[in-house]
mmCIF file of C-alpha atoms in Angstrom:
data_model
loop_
_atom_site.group_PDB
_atom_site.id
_atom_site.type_symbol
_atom_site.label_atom_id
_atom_site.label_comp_id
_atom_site.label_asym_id
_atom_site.label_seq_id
_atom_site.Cartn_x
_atom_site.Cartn_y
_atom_site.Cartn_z
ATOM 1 C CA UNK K 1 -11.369 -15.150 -8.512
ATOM 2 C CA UNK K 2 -12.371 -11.667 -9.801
ATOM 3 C CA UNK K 3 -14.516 -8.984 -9.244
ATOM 4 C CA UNK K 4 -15.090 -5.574 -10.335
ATOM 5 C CA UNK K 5 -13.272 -2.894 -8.224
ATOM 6 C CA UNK K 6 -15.218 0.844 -9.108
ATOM 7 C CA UNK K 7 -12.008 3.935 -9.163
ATOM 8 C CA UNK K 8 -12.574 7.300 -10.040
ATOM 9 C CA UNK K 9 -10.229 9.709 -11.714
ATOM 10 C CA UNK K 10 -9.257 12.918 -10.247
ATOM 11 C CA UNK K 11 -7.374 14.042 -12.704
ATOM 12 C CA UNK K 12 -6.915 12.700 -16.617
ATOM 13 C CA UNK K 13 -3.380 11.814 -16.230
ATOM 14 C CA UNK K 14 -4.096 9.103 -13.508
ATOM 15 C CA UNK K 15 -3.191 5.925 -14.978
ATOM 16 C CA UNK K 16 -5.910 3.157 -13.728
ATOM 17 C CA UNK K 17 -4.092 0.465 -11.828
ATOM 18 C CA UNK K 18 -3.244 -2.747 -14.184
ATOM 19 C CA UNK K 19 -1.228 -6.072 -13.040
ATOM 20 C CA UNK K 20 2.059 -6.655 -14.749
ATOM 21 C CA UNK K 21 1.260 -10.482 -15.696
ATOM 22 C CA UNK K 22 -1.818 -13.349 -15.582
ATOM 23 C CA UNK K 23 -0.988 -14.261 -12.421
ATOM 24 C CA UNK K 24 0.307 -10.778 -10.368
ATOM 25 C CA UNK K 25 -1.138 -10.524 -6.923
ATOM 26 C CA UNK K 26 -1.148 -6.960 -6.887
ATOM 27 C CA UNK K 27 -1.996 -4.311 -9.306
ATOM 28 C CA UNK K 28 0.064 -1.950 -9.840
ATOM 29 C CA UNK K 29 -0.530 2.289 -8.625
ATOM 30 C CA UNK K 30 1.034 4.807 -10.404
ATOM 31 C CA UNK K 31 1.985 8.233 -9.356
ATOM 32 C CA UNK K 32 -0.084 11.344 -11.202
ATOM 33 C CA UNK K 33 2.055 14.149 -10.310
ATOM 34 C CA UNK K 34 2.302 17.486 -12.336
ATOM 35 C CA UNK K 35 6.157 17.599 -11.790
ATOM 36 C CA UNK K 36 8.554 15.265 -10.535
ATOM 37 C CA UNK K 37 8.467 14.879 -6.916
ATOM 38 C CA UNK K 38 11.597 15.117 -5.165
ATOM 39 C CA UNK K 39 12.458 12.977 -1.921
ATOM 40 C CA UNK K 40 15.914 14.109 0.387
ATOM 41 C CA UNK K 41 17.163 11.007 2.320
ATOM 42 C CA UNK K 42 15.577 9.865 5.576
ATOM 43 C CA UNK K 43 12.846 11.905 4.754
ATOM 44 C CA UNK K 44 8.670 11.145 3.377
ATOM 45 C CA UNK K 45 6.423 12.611 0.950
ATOM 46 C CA UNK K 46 3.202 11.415 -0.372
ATOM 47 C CA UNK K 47 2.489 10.247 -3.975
ATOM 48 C CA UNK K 48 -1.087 11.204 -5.454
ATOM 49 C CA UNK K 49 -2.303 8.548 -7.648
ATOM 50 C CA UNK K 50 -5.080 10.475 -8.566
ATOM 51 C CA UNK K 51 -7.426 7.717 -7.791
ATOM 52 C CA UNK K 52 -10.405 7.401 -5.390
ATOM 53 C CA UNK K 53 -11.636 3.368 -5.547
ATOM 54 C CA UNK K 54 -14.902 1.730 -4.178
ATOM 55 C CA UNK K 55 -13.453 -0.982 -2.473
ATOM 56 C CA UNK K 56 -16.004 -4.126 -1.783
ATOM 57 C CA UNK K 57 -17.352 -4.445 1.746
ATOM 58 C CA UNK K 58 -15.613 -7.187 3.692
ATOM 59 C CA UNK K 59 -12.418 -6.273 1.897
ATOM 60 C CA UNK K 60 -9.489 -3.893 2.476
ATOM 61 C CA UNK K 61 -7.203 -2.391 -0.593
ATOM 62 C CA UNK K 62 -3.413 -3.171 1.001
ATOM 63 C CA UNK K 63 -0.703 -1.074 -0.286
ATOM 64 C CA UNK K 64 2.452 -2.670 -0.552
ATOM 65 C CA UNK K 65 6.367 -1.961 -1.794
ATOM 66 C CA UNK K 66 7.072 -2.587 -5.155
ATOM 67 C CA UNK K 67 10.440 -4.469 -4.738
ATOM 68 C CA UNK K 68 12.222 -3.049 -7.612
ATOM 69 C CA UNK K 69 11.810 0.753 -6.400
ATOM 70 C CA UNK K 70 13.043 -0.384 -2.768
ATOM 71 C CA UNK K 71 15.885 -2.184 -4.448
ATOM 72 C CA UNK K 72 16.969 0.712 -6.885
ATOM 73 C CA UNK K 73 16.278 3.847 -5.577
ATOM 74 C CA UNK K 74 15.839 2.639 -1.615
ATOM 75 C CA UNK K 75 12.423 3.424 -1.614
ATOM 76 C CA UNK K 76 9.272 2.067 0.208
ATOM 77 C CA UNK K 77 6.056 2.972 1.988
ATOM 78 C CA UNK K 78 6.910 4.608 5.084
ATOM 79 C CA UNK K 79 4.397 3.192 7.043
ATOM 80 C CA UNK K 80 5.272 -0.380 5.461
ATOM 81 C CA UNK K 81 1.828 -1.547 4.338
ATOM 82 C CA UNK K 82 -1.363 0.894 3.677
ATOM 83 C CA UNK K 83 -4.391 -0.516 4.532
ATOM 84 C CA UNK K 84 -7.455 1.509 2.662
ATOM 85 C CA UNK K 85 -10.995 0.576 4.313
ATOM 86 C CA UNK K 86 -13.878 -0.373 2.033
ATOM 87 C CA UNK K 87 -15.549 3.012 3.294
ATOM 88 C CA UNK K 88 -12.724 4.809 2.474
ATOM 89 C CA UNK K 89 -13.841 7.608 -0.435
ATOM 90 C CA UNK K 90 -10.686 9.793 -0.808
ATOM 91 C CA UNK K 91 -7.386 9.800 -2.922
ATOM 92 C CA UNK K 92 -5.573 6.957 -2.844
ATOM 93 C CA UNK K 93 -1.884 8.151 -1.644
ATOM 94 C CA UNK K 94 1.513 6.549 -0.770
ATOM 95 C CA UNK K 95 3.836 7.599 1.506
ATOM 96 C CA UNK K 96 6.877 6.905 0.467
ATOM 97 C CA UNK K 97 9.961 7.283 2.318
ATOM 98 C CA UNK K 98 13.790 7.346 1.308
ATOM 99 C CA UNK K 99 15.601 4.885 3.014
ATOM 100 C CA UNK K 100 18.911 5.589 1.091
ATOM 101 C CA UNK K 101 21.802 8.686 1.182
ATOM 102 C CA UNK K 102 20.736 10.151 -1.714
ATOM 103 C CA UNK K 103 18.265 12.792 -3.066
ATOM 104 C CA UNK K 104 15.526 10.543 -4.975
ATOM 105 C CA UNK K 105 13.007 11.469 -7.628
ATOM 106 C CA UNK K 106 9.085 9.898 -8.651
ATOM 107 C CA UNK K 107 8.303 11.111 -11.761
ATOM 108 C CA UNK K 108 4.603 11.248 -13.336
ATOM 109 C CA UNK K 109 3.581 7.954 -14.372
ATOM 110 C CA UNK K 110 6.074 5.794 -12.143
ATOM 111 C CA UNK K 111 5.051 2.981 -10.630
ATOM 112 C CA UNK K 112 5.270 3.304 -6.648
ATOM 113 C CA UNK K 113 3.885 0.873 -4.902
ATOM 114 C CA UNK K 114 1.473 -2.480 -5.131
ATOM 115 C CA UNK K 115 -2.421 -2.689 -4.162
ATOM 116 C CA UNK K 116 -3.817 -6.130 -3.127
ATOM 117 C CA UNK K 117 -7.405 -6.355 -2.507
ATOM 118 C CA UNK K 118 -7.798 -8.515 0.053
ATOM 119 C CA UNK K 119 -10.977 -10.350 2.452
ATOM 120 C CA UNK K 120 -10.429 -9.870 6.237
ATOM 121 C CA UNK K 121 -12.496 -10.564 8.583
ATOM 122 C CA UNK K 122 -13.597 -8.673 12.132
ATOM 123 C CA UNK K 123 -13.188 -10.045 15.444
ATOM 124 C CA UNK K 124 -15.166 -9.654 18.306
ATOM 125 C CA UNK K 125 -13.028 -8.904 21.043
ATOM 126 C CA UNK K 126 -14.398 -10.759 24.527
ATOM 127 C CA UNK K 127 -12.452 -9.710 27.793
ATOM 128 C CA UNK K 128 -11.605 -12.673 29.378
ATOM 129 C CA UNK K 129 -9.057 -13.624 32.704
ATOM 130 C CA UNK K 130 -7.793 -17.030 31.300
ATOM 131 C CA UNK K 131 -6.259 -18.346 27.762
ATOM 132 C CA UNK K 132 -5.741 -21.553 26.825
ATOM 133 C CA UNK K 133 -2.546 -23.207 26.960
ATOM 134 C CA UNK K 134 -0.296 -23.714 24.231
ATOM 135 C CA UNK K 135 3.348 -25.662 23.831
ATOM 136 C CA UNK K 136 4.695 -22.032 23.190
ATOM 137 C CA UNK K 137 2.947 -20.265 26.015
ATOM 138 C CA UNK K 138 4.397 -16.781 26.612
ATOM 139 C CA UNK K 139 7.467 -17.352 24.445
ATOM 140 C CA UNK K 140 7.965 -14.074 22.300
ATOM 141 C CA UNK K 141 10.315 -12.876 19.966
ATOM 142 C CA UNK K 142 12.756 -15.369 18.638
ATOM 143 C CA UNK K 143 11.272 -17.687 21.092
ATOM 144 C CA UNK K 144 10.461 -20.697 17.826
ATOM 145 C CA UNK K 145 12.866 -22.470 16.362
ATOM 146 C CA UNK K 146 15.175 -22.849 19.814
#
């Protein structure tokens, strides 16, 4: 399935998104910075794509790691996955955070994280004073698989 997704540029060096085979998931975002961007360990800084997109109602634009950045350089969105609303108007940014013990760089043009456009839908939310059973009940974390 396809469909068209509108993105505006804020600047002429943002480099529209683009999936790295046929069959990708997720399209790549890359950053548009006007120098290199420098990240100190343990710490976050956000990464302007330059990009504003018109995401389709009834979808959401999720932002994920690109696994080669968190491999090599220990780097990932600090807040683990984005989500970007189909209102949502402004720049599309990534926070990414340093995971490792050493000083890290994005440089213009990099690719930093993943964007999956994805259907959701909403839930109505109905108060109620009984569930129904289930064979797990109240059984939490690490409660499967016992």
């Amino acid at each position: 399935m396809t469909f068209d997704v509108r993105i505006k540029k804020l600047s002429k060096n943002a480099v529209t998104p683009t999936y790295g085979s046929a069959f990708s998931a997720g399209a790549d975002l890359y950053a548009c910075l006007d120098s290199a961007l420098e990240i100190p360990p343990g710490e976050t800084r956000f990464v302007h794509t330059g990009l504003c997109a018109e995401i389709p109602q009834g979808f959401a634009g999720l932002v994920f790691a690109r696994s080669g950045l968190a491999c090599k350089k220990d780097l990932a969105p600090a807040n683990k996955v984005g989500v970007i609303d189909s209102d949502y108007r402004g720049e599309i940014m990534v926070a990414i955070h340093n995971h490792g013990k050493e000083v890290r760089f994005i440089e213009h043009g990099e690719r930093v994280a993943q964007l999956l456009i994805m259907p959701y839908a909403a839930a109505n939310f109905v108060e109620s004073n009984e569930l129904s059973d289930t064979v797990r009940g109240e059984g939490g974390f690490g409660s499967t698989g016992k």
